[in-house]
Coordinates of C-alpha atoms and ligand atoms in Angstrom, one line a residue:
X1 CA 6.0 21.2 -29.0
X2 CA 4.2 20.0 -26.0
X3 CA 0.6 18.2 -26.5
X4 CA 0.1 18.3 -22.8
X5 CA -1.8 21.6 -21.7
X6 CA 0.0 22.3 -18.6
X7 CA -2.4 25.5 -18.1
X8 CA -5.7 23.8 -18.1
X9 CA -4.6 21.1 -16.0
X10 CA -3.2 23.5 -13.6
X11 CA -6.2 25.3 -13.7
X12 CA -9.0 22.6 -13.6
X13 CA -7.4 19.3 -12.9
X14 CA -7.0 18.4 -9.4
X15 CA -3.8 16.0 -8.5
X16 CA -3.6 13.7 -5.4
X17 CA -3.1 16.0 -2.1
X18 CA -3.3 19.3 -3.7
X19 CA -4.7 22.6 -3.6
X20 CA -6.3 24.1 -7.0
X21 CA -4.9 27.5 -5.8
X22 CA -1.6 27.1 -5.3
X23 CA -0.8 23.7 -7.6
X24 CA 2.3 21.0 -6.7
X25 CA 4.2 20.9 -10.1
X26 CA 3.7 18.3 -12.3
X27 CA 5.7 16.0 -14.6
X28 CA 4.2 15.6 -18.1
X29 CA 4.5 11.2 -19.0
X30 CA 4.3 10.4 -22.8
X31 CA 4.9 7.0 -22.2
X32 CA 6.7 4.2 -20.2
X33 CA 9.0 1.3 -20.5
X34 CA 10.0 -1.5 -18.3
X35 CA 11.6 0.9 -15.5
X36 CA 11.2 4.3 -17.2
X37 CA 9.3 7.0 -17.5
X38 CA 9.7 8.6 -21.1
X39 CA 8.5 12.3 -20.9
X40 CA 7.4 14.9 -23.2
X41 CA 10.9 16.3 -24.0
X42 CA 12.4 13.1 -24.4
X43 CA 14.0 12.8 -21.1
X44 CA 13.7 9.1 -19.6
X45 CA 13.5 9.3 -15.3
X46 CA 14.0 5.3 -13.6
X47 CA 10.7 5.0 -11.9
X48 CA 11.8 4.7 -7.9
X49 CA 7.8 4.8 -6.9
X50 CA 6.5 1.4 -9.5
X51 CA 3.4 3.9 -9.4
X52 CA 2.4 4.1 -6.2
X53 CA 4.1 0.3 -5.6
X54 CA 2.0 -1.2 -8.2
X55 CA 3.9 -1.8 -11.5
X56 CA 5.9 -4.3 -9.9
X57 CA 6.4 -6.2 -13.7
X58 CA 7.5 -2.3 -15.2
X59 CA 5.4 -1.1 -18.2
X60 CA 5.1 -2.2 -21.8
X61 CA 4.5 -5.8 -20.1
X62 CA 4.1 -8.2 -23.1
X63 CA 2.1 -10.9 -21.6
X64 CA -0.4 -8.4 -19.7
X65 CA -0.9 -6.1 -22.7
X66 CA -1.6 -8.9 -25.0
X67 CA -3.9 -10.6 -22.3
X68 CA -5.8 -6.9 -22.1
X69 CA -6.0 -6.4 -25.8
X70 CA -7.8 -9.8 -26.0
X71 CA -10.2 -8.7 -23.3
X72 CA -10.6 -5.9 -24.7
X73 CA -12.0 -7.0 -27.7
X74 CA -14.4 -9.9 -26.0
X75 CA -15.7 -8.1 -23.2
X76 CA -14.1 -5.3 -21.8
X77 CA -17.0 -4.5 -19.1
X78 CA -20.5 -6.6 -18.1
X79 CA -22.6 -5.9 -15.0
X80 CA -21.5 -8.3 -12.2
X81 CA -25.1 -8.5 -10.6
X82 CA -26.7 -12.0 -12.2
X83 CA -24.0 -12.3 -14.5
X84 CA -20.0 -14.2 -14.2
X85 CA -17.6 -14.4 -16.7
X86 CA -14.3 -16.3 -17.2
X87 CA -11.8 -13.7 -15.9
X88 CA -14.0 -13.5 -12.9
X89 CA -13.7 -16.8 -12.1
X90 CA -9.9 -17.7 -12.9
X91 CA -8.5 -14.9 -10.7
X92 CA -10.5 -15.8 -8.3
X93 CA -8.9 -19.3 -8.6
X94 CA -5.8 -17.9 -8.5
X95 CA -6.3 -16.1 -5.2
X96 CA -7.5 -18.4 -3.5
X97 CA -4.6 -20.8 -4.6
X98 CA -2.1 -18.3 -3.6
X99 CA -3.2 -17.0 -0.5
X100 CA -3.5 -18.9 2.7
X101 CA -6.0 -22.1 3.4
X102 CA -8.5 -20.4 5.3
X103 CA -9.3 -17.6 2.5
X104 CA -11.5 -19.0 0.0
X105 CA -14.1 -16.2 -0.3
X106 CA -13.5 -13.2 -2.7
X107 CA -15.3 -9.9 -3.0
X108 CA -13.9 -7.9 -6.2
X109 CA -13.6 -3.9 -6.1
X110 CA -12.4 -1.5 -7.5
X111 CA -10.1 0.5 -5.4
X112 CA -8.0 -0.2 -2.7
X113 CA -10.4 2.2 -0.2
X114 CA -13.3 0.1 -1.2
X115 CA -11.9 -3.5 -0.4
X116 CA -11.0 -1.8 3.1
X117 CA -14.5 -0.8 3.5
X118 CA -15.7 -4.2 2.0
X119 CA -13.6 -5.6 4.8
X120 CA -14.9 -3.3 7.6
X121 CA -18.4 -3.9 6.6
X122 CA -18.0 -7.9 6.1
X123 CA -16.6 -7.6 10.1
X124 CA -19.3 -5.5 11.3
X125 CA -22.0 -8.0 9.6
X126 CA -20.5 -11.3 10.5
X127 CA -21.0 -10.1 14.4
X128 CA -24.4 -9.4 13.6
X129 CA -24.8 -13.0 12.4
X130 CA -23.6 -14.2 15.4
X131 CA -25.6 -12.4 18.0
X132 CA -23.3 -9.9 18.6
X133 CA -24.5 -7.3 17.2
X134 CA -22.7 -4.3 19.7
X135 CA -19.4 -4.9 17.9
X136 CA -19.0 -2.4 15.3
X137 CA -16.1 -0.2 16.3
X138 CA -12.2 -1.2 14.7
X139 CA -9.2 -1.6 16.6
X140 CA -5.9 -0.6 14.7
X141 CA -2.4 0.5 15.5
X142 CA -1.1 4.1 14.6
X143 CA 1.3 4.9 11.8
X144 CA -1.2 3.1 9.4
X145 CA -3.3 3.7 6.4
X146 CA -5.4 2.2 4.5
X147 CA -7.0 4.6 2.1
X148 CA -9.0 7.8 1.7
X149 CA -12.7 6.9 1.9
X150 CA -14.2 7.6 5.4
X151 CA -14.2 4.5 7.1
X152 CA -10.7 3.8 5.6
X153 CA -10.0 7.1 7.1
X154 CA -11.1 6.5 9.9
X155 CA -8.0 3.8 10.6
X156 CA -5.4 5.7 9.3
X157 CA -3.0 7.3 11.9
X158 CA -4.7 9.7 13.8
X159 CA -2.0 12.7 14.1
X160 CA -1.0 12.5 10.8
X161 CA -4.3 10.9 9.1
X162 CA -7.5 13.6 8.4
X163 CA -8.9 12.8 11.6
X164 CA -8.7 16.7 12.4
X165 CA -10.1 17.6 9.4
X166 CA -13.4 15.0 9.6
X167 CA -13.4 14.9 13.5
X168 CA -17.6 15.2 13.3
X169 CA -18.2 12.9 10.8
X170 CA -15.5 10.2 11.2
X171 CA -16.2 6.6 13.2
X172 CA -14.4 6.4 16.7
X173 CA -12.2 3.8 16.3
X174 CA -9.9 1.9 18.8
X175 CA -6.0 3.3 18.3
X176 CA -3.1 1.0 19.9
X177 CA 0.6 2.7 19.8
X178 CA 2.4 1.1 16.7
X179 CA 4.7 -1.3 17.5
X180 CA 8.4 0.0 18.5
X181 CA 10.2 -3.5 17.4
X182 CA 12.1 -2.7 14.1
X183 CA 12.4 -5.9 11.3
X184 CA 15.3 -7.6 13.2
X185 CA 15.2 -7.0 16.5
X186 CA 12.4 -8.3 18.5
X187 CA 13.3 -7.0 22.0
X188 CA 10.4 -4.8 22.6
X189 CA 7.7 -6.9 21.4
X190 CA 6.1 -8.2 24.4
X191 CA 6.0 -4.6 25.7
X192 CA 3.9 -3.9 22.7
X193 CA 1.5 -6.5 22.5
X194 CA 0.5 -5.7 26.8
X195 CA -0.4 -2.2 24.8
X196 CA -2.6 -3.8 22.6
X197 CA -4.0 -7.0 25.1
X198 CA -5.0 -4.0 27.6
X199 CA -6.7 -1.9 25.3
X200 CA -8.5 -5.3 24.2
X201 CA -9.5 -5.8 28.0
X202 CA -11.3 -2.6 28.4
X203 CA -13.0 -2.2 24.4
X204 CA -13.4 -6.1 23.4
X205 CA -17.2 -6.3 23.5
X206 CA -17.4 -3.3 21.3
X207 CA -14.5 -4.6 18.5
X208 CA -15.6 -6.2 15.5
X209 CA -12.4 -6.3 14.5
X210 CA -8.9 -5.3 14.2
X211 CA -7.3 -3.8 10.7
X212 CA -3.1 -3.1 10.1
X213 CA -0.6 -3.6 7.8
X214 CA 1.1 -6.6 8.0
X215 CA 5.3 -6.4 8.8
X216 CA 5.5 -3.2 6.6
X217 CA 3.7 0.1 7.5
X218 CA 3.9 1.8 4.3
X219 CA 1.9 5.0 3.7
X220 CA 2.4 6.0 7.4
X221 CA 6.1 5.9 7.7
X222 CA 7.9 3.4 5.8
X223 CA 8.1 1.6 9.3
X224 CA 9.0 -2.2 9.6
X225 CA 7.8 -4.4 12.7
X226 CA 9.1 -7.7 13.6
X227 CA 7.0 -10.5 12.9
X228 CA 6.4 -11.7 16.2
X229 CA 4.0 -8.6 16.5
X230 CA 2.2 -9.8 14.1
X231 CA 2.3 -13.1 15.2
X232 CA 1.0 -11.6 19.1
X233 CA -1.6 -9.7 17.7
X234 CA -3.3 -12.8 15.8
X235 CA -3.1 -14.9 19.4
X236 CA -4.8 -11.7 20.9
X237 CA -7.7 -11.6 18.5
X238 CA -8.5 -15.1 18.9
X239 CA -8.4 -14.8 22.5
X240 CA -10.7 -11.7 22.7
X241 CA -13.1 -12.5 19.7
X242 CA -12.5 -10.0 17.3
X243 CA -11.5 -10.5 13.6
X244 CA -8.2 -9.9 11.7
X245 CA -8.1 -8.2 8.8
X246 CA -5.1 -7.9 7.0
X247 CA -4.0 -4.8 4.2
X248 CA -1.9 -6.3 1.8
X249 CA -2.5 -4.0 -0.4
X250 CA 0.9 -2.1 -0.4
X251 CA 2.6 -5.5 0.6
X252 CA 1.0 -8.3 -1.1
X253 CA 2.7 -10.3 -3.9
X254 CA 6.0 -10.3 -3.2
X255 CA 7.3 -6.6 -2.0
X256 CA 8.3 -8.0 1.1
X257 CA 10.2 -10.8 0.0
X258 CA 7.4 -13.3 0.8
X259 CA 4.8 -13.5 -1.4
X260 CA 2.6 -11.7 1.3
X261 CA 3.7 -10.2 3.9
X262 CA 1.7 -12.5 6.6
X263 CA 4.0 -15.3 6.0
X264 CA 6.9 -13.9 7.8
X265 CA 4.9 -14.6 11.0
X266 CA 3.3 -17.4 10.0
X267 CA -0.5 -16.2 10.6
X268 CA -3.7 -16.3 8.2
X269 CA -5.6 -13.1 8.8
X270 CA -10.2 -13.7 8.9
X271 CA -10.3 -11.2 6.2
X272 CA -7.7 -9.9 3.9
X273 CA -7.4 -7.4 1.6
X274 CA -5.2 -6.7 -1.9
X275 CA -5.2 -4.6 -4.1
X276 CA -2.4 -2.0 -6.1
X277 CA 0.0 -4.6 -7.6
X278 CA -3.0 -7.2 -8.3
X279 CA -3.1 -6.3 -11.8
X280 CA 0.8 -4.9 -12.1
X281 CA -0.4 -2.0 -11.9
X282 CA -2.0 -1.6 -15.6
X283 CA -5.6 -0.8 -14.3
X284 CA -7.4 -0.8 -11.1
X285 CA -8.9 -3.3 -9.1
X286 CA -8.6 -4.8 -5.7
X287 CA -10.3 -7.7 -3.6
X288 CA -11.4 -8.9 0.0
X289 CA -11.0 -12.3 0.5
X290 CA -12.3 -13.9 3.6
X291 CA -12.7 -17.4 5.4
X292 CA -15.9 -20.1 5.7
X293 CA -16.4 -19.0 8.9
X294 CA -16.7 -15.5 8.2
X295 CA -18.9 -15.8 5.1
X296 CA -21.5 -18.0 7.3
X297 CA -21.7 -15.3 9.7
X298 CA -22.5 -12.8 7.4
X299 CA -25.0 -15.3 5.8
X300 CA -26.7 -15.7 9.0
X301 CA -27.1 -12.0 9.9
X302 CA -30.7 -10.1 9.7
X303 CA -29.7 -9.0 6.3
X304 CA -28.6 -12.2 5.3
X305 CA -26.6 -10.9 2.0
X306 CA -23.5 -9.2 2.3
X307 CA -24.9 -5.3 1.2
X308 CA -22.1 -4.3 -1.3
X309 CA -21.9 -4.0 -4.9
X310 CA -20.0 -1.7 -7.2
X311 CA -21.3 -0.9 -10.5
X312 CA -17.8 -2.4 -11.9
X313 CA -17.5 -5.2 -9.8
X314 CA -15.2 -7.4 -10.8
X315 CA -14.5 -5.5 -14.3
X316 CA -13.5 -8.4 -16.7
X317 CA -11.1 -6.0 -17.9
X318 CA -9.2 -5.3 -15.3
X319 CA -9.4 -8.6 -14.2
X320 CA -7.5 -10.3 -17.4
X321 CA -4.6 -7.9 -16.0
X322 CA -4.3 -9.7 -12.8
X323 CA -4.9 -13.0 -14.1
X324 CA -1.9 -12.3 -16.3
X325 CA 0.1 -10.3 -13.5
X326 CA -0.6 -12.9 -11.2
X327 CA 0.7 -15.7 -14.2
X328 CA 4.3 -13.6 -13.7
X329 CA 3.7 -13.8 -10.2
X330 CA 4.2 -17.2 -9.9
X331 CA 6.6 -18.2 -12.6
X332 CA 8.1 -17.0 -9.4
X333 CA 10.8 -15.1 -10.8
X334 CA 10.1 -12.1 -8.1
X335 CA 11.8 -14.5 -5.4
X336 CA 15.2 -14.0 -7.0
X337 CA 14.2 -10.5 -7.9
X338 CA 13.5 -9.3 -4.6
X339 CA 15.9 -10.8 -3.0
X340 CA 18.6 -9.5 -5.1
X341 CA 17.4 -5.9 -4.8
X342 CA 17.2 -6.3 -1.0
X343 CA 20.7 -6.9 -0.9
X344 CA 21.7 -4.3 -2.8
X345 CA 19.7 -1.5 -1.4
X346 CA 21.1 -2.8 2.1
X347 CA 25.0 -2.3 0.6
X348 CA 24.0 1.0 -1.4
X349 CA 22.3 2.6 0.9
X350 CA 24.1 2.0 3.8
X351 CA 26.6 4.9 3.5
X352 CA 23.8 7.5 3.9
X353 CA 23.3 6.6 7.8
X354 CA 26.6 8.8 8.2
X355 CA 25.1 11.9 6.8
X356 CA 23.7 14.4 9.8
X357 CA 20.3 14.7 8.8
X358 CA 20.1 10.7 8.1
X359 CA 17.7 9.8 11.1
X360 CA 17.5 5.6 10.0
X361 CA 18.0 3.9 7.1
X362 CA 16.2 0.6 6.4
X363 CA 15.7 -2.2 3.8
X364 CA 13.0 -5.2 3.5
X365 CA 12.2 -6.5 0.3
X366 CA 12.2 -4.6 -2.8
X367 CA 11.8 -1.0 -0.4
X368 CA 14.7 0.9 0.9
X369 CA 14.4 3.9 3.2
X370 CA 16.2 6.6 4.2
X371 CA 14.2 8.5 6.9
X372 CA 15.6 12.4 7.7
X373 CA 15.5 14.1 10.6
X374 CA 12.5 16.7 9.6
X375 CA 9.5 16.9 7.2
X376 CA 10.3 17.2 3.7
X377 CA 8.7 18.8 0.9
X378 CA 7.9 17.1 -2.1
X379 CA 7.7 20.3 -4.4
X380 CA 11.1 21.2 -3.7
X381 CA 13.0 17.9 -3.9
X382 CA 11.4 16.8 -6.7
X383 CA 13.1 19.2 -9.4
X384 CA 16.4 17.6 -7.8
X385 CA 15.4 14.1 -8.3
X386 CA 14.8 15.4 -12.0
X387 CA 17.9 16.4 -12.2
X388 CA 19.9 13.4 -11.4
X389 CA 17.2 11.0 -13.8
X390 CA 15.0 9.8 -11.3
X391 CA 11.8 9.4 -10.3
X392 CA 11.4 9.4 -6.6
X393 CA 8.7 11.0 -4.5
X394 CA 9.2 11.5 -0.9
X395 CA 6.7 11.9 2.1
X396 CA 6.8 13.2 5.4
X397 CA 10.2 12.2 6.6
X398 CA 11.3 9.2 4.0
X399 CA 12.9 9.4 1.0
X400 CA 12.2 6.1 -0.5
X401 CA 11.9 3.6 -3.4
X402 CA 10.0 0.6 -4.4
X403 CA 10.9 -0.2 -7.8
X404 CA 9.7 -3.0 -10.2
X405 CA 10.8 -6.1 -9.3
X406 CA 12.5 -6.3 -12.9
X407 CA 14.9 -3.1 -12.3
X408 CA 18.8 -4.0 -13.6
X409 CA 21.7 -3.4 -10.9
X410 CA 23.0 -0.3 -12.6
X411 CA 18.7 1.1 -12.5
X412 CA 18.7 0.5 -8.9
X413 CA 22.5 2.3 -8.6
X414 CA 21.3 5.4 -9.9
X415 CA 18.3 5.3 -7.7
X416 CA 19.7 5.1 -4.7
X417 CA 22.8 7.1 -6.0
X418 CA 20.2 10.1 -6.5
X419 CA 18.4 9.2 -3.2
X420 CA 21.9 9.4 -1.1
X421 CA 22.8 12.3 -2.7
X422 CA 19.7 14.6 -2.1
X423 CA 20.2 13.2 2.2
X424 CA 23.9 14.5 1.6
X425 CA 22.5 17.6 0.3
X426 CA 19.9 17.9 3.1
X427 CA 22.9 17.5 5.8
X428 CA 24.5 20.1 4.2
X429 CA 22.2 23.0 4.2
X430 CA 22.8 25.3 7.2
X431 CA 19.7 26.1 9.3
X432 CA 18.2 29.1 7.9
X433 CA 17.6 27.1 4.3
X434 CA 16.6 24.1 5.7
X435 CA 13.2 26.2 7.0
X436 CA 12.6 25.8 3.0
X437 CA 12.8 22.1 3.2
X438 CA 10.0 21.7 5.5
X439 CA 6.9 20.5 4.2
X440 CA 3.7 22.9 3.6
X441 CA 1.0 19.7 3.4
Ligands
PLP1 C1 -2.8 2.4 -1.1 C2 -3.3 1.7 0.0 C3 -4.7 1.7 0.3 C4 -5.7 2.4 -0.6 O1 -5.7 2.0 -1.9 P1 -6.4 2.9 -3.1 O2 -6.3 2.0 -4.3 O3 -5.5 4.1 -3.2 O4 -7.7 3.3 -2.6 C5 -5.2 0.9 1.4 N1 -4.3 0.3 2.2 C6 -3.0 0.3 2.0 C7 -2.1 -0.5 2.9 C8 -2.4 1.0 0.9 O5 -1.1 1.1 0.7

């Protein structure tokens, strides 16, 4: 018998992207374990998403439940204003030691959103602090996101963001085409960056700064840019005085097969953000690290405070979680990891590029992609993906996955088994059915 009301929650309960009239179907989770999702009936699905890319250790994690339980116990929340505490101050430690030299600064949220604000905001005041106080726009390339809130909006992609939706009320930001170079092949990345040096030219004295995803454009498209981009773009702020911030938040701690994604071009960012997998995934948090430099300019501004603070700011809580995911991070067993699923998504997945409807398909890290030739629906595919024991959520055009880093070969066989299959059945349906396939929002 089912404990889950699936009535009321279709009735009241509102799930990411939806409309309360005419609900997405859900799946009912009892419980999970290391890759799977154990449902109400019994039936275990392999987890394809990690949660939204954040349960990179899987679920049931020893070492972070036991860390939790202990916090749990001492202190599992304390007001941040006038008051620190130990799990506070060891992950902050632990970023700071991971990430690169210039980031010593760290401002805990709660959401990834809110450390993208934090990071906009932190921009906006450090020009202030140095006389400069007309920069306040964001420049930013399309195909990206970085979260829901309205200023987070307001740098997602602006065709298939909510710009439409919030034209009124959203900030005018500064959008550069997203760069056309693919992982591998760097041929059109001087073409790119005179895109981006020109629209620098004519809007520098009104950027504060400029916000992307580093290497791997992940809500947007699953897209992945070759390094030297990055690398360009970095020279280009520098030259034309406006900050970098870089969203690790979907790449950070090892997705990419670096332990963030910067170091595949070799650049430190001013400000940088993190966030899903900080804590594997067992409870929310993020943070917005930034460098001397920029934490004297804000310092030095009119306010002279940096005006932010959550009411669980730094939740000692959710901090012991990414103390102890970040422990697991670097026992640095997700090197071998990743690198072992990279290869074989790129053997499994290969196959698929001869379907018809198979537009590109594309590995980095622990993420493989197969991108179809139209929209897709989400509703409709996922029964399928049921079917064959998976749990894999597509958007727009991708089917993709992004498992846990701890997934066994024969895990990741049937995910990208099931994902190859439902492309195959995609190039198969004639052209009247495939109207059903396209996606409704
Ligand atoms: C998910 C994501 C965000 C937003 O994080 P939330 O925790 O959902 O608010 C921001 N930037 C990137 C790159 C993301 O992938």
């Amino acid at each position: 018998m089912s404990k889950i009301d699936y009535l009321f929650d279709q009735q009241h309960i509102w799930h990411p992207y939806t409309s309360m009239k005419h609900p997405f179907p859900v799946t009912g989770v009892q419980s999970a374990q290391e890759c799977e999702l154990i449902l109400e009936n019994g039936q275990r699905l392999i987890d394809g998403t990690s949660s939204w890319w954040s349960c990179v250790h899987g679920y049931g994690n020893e070492h972070i439940i036991s860390t939790m339980k202990q916090q749990l116990e001492t202190l599992p929340h304390v007001m941040f204003g006038g008051i620190t505490h130990e799990p506070a101050v060891s992950l902050a430690k632990q970023l700071v030691e991971m990430t690169c030299e210039p980031l010593t600064k760290v401002f805990f949220a709660d959401s990834g959103s809110i450390a993208v604000e934090v990071s906009l905001k932190m921009a906006i005041q450090y020009w202030q602090g140095r006389g400069k106080p007309n920069k306040q726009q964001i420049a930013t390339i399309k195909h990206g996101y970085h979260g829901d809130t309205f200023a987070a909006m307001s740098v997602c992609d602006p065709d298939n963001g909510m710009h439409t939706m919030f034209d009124a009320i959203l900030p005018k930001q500064v959008f550069t085409p997203s760069p056309t170079s693919s992982f591998d092949d760097n041929t059109n990345v001087t073409s790119d960056l005179a895109k981006l040096r020109s629209s620098f030219e004519e809007h520098h004295q009104s950027l504060a700064a400029m916000i992307l995803e580093p290497i791997h454009q992940a809500a947007g498209g699953m897209y992945f840019y070759h390094p030297d981009y990055l690398a360009g773009v970095r020279k280009l702020c520098d030259e034309f005085e406006i900050l970098l911030i870089i969203d690790e938040i979907a790449t950070g701690f090892g997705r990419t097969g670096k332990l963030f994604a910067y170091e595949h071009a070799n650049v430190t960012p001013d400000l940088l953000c993190v966030g899903k997998a900080l804590t594997g995934g067992y409870i929310s948090l993020s943070a917005t690290m930034c460098t001397d430099e920029v934490a004297a300019g804000i310092s030095d501004s009119p306010a002279g405070v940096f005006m932010h603070g959550p009411t669980f700011m730094a939740n000692p809580l959710a901090c012991s979680a990414a103390n102890a995911s970040l422990e697991l991070i670097n026992s640095n067993e997700w090197q071998d990891q990743v690198a072992s699923i990279e290869t074989q998504l790129k053997e499994e997945l290969a196959e698929a590029k001869q379907f018809s409807a198979v537009k590109d398909v594309r590995v980095l890290g622990a993420t493989g992609v197969i991108e179809i030739n139209r929209s897709l629906s989400a509703a409709i595919l996922q029964p399928h993906f049921l079917e064959l024991g998976v749990w894999i959520r597509v958007f727009g055009s991708v089917i993709y996955i992004m498992p846990p880093y701890i997934i066994s070969k024969s895990q990741l066989t049937k995910l990208t088994t099931a994902m190859k299959q439902v492309a195959k059945m995609l190039s198969e349906e004639n052209i009247t059915s495939t109207q059903h396939f396209l996606s409704h929002g």
